[in-house]
XYZ file of C-alpha atoms in Angstrom:
470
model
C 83.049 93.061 116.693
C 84.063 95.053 119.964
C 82.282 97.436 121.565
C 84.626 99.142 123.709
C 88.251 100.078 122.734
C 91.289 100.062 125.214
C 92.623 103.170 126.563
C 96.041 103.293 125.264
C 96.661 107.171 125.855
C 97.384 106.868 129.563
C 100.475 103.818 129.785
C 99.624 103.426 133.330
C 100.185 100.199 134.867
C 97.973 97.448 137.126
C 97.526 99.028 140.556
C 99.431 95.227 141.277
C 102.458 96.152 138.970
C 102.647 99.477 140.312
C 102.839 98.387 143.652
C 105.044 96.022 142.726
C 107.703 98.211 141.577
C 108.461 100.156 144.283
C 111.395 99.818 146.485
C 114.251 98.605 145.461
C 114.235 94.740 145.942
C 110.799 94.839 144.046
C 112.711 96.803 141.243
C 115.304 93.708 141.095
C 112.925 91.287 141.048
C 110.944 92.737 138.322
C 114.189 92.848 136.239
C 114.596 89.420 137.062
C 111.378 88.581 135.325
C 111.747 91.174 132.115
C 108.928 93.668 132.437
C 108.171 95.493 129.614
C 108.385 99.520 130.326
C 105.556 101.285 128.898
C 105.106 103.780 125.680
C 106.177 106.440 126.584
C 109.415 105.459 128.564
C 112.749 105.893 127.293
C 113.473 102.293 126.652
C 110.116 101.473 125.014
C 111.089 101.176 121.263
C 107.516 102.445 120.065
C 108.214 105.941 122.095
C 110.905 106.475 119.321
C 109.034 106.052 116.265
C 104.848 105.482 117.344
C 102.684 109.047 117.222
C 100.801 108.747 120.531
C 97.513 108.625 118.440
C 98.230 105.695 116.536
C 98.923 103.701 119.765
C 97.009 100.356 119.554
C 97.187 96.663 120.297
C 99.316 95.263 117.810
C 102.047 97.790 118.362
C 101.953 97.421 122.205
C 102.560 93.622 122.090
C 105.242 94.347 118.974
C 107.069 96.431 121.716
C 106.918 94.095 124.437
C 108.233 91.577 122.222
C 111.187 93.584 121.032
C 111.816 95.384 124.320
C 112.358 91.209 125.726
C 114.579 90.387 122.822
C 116.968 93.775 123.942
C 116.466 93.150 127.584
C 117.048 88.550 127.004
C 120.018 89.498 124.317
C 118.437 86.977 121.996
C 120.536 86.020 119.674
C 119.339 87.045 115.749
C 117.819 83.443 114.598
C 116.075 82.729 118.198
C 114.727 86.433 117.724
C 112.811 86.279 114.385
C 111.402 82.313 115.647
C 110.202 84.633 118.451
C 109.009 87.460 116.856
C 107.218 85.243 114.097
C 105.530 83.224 116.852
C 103.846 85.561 118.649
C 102.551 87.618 115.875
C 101.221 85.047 114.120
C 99.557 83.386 117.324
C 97.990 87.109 117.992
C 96.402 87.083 114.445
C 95.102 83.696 114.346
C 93.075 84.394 117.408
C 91.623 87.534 116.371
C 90.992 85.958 113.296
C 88.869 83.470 114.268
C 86.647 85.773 115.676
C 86.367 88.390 113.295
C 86.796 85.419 110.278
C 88.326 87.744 107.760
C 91.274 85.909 105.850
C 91.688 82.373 105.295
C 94.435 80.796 107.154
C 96.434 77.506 106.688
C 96.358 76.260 110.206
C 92.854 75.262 111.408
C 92.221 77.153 114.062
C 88.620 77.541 114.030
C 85.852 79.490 114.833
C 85.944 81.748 117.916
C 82.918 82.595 120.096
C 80.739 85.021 118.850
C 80.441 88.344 120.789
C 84.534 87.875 122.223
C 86.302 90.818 121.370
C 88.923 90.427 119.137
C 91.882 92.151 120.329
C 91.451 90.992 123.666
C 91.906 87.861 122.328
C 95.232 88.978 120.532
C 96.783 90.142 123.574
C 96.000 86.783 125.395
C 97.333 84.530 122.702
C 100.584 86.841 122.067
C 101.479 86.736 125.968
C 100.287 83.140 125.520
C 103.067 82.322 123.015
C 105.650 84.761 123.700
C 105.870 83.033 127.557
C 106.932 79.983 125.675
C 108.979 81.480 123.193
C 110.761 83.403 125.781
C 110.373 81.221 128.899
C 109.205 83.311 131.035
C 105.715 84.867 132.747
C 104.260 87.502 130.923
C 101.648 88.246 133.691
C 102.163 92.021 134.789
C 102.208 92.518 130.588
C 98.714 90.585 130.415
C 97.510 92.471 133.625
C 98.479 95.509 132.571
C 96.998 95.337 128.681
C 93.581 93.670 130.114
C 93.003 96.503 132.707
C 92.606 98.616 129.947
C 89.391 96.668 128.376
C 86.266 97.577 130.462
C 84.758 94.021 131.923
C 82.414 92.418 130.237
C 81.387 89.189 128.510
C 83.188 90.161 125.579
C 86.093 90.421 127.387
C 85.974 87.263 129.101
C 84.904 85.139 126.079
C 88.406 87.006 124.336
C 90.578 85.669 127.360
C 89.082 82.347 127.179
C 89.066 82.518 123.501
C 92.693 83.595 123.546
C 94.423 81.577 125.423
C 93.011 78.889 123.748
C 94.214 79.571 120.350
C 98.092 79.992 122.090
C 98.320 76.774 123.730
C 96.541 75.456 119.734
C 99.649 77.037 118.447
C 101.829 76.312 120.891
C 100.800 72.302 120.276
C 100.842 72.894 116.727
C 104.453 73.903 116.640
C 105.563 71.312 119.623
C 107.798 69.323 116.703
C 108.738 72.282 114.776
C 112.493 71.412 115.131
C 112.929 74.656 117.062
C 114.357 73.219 120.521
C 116.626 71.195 119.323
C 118.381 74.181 117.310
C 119.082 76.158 120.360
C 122.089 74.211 120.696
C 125.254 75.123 118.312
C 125.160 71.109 117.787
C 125.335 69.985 114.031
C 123.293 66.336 114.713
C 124.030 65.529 110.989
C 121.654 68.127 109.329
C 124.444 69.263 107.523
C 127.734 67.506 106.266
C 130.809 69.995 106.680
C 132.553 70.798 103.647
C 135.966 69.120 103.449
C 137.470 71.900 100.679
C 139.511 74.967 101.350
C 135.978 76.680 101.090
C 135.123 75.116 104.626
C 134.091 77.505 107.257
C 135.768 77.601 110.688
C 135.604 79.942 113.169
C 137.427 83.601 112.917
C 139.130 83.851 116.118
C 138.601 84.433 119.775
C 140.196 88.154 119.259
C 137.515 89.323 118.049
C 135.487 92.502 119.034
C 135.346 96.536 118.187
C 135.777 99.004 120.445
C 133.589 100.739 121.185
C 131.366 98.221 120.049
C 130.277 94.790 120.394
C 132.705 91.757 121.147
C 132.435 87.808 121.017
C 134.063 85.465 122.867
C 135.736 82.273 122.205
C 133.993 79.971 120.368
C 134.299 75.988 118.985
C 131.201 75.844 116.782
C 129.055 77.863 114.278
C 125.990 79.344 115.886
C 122.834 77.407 115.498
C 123.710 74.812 112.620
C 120.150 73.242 113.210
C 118.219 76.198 112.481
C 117.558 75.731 109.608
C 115.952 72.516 109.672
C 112.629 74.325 111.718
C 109.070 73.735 110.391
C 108.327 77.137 108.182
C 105.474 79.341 108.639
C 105.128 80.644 105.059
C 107.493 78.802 102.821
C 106.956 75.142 101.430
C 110.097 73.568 102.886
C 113.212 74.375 104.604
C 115.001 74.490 101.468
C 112.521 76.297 99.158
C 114.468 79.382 98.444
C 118.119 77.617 98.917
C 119.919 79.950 96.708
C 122.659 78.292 94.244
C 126.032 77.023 94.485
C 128.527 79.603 96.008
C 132.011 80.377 93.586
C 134.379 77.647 92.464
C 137.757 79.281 94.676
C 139.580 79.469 91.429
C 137.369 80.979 89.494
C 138.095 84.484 88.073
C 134.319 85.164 89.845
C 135.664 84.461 93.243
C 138.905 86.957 92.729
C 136.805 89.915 91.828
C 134.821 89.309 95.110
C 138.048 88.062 97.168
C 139.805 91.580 95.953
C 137.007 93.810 96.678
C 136.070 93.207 100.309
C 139.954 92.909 101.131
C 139.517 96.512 100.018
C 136.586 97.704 100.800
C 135.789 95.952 104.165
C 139.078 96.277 106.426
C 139.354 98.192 109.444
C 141.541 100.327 107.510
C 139.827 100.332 104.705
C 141.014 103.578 102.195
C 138.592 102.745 99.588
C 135.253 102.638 101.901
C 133.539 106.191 102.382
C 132.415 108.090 105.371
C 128.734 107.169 104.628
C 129.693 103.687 103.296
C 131.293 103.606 107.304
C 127.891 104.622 109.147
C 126.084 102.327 106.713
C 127.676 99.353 108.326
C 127.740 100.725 111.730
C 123.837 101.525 111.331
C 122.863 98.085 110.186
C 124.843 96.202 112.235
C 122.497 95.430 115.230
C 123.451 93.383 117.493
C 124.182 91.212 119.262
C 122.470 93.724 122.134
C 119.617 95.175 120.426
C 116.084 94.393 118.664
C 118.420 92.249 115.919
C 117.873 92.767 112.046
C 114.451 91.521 112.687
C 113.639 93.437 114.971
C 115.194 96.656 113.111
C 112.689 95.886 110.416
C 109.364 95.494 112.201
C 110.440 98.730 114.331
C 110.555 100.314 111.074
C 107.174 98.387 110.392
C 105.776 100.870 112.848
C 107.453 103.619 112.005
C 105.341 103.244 108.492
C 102.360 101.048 108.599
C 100.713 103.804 111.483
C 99.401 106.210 109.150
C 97.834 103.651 106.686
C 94.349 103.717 108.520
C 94.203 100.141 108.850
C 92.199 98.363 110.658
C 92.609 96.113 113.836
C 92.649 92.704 111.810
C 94.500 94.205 109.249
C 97.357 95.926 110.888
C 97.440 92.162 112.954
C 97.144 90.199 109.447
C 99.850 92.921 108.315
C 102.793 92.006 111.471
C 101.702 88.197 111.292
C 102.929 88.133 108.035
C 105.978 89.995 108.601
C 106.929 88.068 111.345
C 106.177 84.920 109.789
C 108.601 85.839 107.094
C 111.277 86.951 109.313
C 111.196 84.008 111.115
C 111.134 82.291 107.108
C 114.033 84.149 106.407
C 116.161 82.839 109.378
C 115.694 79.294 108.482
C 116.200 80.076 104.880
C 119.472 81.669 105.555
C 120.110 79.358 107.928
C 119.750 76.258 105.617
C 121.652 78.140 102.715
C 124.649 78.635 105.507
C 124.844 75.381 106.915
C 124.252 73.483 103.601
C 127.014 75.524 101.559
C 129.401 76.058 105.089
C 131.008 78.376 103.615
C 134.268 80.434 104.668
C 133.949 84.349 105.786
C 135.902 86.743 104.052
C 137.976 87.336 107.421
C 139.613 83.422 107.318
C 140.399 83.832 103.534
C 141.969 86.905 103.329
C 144.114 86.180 106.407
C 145.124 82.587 106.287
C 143.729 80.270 103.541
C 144.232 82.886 99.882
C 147.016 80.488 98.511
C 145.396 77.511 99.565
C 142.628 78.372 96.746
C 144.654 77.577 93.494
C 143.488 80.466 92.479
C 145.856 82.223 89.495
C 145.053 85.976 89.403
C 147.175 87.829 91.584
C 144.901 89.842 93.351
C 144.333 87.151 95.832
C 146.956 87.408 98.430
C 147.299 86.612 101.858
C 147.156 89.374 104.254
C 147.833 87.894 107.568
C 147.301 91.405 109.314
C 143.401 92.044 107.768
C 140.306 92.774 109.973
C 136.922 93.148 108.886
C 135.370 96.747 110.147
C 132.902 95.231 112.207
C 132.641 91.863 114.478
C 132.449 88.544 112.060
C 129.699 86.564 113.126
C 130.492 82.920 114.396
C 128.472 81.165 111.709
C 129.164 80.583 107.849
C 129.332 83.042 105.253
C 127.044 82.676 102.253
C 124.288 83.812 102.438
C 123.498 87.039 104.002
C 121.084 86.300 106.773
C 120.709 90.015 106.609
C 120.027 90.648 103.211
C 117.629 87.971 103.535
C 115.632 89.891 106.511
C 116.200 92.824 104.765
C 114.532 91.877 101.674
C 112.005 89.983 102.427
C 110.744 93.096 105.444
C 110.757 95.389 102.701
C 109.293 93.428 100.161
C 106.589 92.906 102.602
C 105.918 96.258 103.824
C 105.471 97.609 100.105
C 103.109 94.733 99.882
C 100.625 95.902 102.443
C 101.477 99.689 101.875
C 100.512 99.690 98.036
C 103.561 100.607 96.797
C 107.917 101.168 97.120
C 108.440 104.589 96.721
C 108.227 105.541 100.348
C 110.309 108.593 101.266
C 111.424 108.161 105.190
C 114.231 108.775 107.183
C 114.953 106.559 110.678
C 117.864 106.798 113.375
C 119.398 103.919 114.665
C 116.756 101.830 117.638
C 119.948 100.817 119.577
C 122.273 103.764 119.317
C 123.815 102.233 122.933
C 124.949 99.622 120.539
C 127.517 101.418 118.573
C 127.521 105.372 120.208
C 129.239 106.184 116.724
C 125.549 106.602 115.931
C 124.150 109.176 118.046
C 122.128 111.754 116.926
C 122.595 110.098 113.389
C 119.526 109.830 111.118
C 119.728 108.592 107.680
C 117.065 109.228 105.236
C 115.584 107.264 102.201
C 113.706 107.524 99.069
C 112.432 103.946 98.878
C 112.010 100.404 100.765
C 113.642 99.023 98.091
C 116.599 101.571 98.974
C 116.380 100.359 102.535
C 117.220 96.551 102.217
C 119.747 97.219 99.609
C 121.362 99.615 101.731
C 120.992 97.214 105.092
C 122.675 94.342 102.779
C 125.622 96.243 101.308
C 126.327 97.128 105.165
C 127.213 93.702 105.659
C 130.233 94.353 102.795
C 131.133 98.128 103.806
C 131.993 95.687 106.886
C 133.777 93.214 105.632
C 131.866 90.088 107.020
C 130.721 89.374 103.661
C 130.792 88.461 99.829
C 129.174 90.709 97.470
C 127.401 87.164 96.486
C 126.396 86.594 100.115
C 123.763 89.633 99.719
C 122.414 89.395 95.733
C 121.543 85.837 96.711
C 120.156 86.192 100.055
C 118.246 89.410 98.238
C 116.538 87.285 95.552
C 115.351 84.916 98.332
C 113.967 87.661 100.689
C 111.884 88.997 97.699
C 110.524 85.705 96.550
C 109.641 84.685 99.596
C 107.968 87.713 100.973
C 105.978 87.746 98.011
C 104.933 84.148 98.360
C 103.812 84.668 101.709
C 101.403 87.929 100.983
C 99.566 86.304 98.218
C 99.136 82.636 99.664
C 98.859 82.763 103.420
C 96.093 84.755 105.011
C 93.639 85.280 101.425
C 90.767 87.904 102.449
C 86.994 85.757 102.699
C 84.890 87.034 100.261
């Protein structure tokens, strides 16, 4: 146990970093590199949401990491390997000193006397330099100089980075570096039915808003083929078999986002609108994953947890995001299956299908961006589900009355000064799922799927990963 805790009241910097930043080459430079900006700044994500009391280490590091997925633009996939990575590498090390939960990954005793969240910090910066590939050393500077020296504190560095080049090893063959590429390799056969997904078109972007550019292949395809943290294979929580394209099934979901999710949509509401405006994040932001932990934050600081429980608590959410990006990624590329966009505009007679609400409509745009990767399922439902699922977990319960603003208003300024309010977490991923609809990116059976599979495997992971020693 420690005996000293870090001053987190302050969010002053290394005498280094702060001579570092001034003038204005240093300034470029240090953007060069991605320094994280403090609590307390405008563009630190826990300044939003974090009560200054309840600042401590697992939320600092949670900002850094989401404040270099903004400032990197990781893409949504690469984000939650990230996120899951370095939460889980900052738990195991604290872990092994403090030896409260059982954990599935050997890593051993740590020194007795080290202090604990010393030893997070290291192995988080540890990990999250490979995960992001680049130095982390003002960020380590700056969190150390807030620990009094002592052999505690050295015995946590040592300790620390010892446990993040473990996990690094550990997850060398993990299948991650070879999905970085939007290179198929023959994990998954394309379709060769009218249900095959191809790309929407290089036209696409909203204004204001988010655009993408050209593009030849689906984002990612081998993503879903990485080694999980929490689940028992890649293709544990595959969900079923999408719609046969004939089927009176796939005309009730055909009709209904061709009315509901077109830029000129009559039959979506106002709120239905800044639903899928306020989930859409990305591709500039935190991402979905990101969203979710933020809102992690937001809730889990009141709970009086301690140290190794608010780390067991994020380690287990970022596990499962990362989880729920390969299982939505292996649904995706397995099923490769259309988005609504390329059916509604170009391939509705080619499905056979007799009722005679599926037409072409050459002229159709979804309401937001379509993403440049198959259809079914939902990666966001998926995140969605399985953050919320999670969260109730560790809170004790679902009936959690909150409201939350947007963390990347920037990202759509449609959203400014716009705070929507909830009665439940439950409430929450349903709503951040249907958004996905309301914008016309996705079938209605895109998000029930990916929902089920969020839930189950959230649950999975709390009751089987990290079991409290008795």
């Amino acid at each position: 146990m420690r005996s000293h805790s870090p001053d987190f009241s302050t969010g002053q910097f290394d005498p280094t970093k702060r001579q570092f930043l001034a003038g204005a080459a240093a300034a470029s430079t240090l953007s060069a590199i991605g320094c994280a900006n403090p609590y307390g700044h405008e563009a630190s994500y826990l300044t939003q949401v974090l009560q200054p009391q309840h600042q401590n280490t697992v939320f600092h590091w949670a900002d850094i990491a989401l404040q270099q997925v903004r400032n990197q633009r990781v893409l949504t996939p690469r984000a939650a390997y990230n996120y899951g990575l370095t939460m889980a590498t900052g738990f195991l090390a604290a872990n092994g000193i403090e030896q409260a939960y059982g954990e599935p990954f050997d890593i051993g005793e740590g020194p007795r006397g080290a202090d604990p969240e010393v030893a997070y910090g290291v192995a988080f910066a540890t990990a999250a330099e490979e995960a992001f590939q680049q130095s982390f050393f003002f960020e380590r500077a700056a969190f150390l100089s807030r620990f009094p020296d002592s052999e505690a504190k050295s015995l946590g560095v040592e300790w620390g980075r010892a446990v993040g080049l473990k996990v690094l090893q550990m997850r060398t063959d993990d299948g991650s570096e070879p999905s970085e590429v939007n290179y198929y390799f023959d994990d998954y056969p394309r379709r060769t039915d009218v249900l095959r997904w191809r790309p929407t078109a290089p036209f696409y972007s909203a204004s204001p808003g988010p655009a993408f550019s050209s593009f030849d292949r689906g984002l990612f395809p081998g993503h879903g083929r990485i080694k999980p943290w929490t689940m028992k294979g890649c293709s544990q929580f595959r969900s079923a078999d999408f719609y046969d394209p004939a089927s009176p099934e796939f005309a009730e979901v055909f009709d209904f986002i061709r009315r509901i999710g077109g830029e000129d949509s009559t039959l979506r509401t106002a709120d239905q609108t800044e639903i899928a405006l306020f989930w859409e994040d990305g591709p500039w932001g935190i991402t979905p994953p990101g969203h979710f932990i933020y809102i992690a934050v937001q809730l889990l600081q009141e709970r009086e947890l301690s140290f190794i429980e608010l780390a067991r608590a994020f380690a287990l959410i970022g596990m499962t995001q990362c989880d729920s990006s390969i299982c939505a990624w292996d649904t995706k590329y397995h099923y490769d299956i259309l988005r609504p966009e390329s059916a509604i505009r170009s391939r509705a007679l080619k499905f056979g299908n007799p009722d005679p609400r599926v037409v072409l409509q050459p002229d159709w745009r979804s309401y937001i961006p379509t993403p440049e990767f198959p259809s079914y399922t939902s990666g966001h439902s998926t995140f969605g589900a399985a953050a919320a699922e999670m969260i109730a977990l560790i809170y004790g319960r679902d009936d959690i009355a909150f409201s939350g603003r947007s963390p990347d208003e920037v990202i759509w300024p449609q959203l400014r000064g716009v705070t929507r309010h909830w009665t439940s977490l439950s409430q929450i991923a349903e709503e951040n799922g249907l958004s996905r609809i309301y914008g016309g990116v996705h079938w209605k059976i895109d998000d029930s799927a990916a929902m089920d599979a969020g839930r189950a495997l959230a649950r999975q992971a709390f009751h089987s990963t990290f079991p409290k020693k008795t």
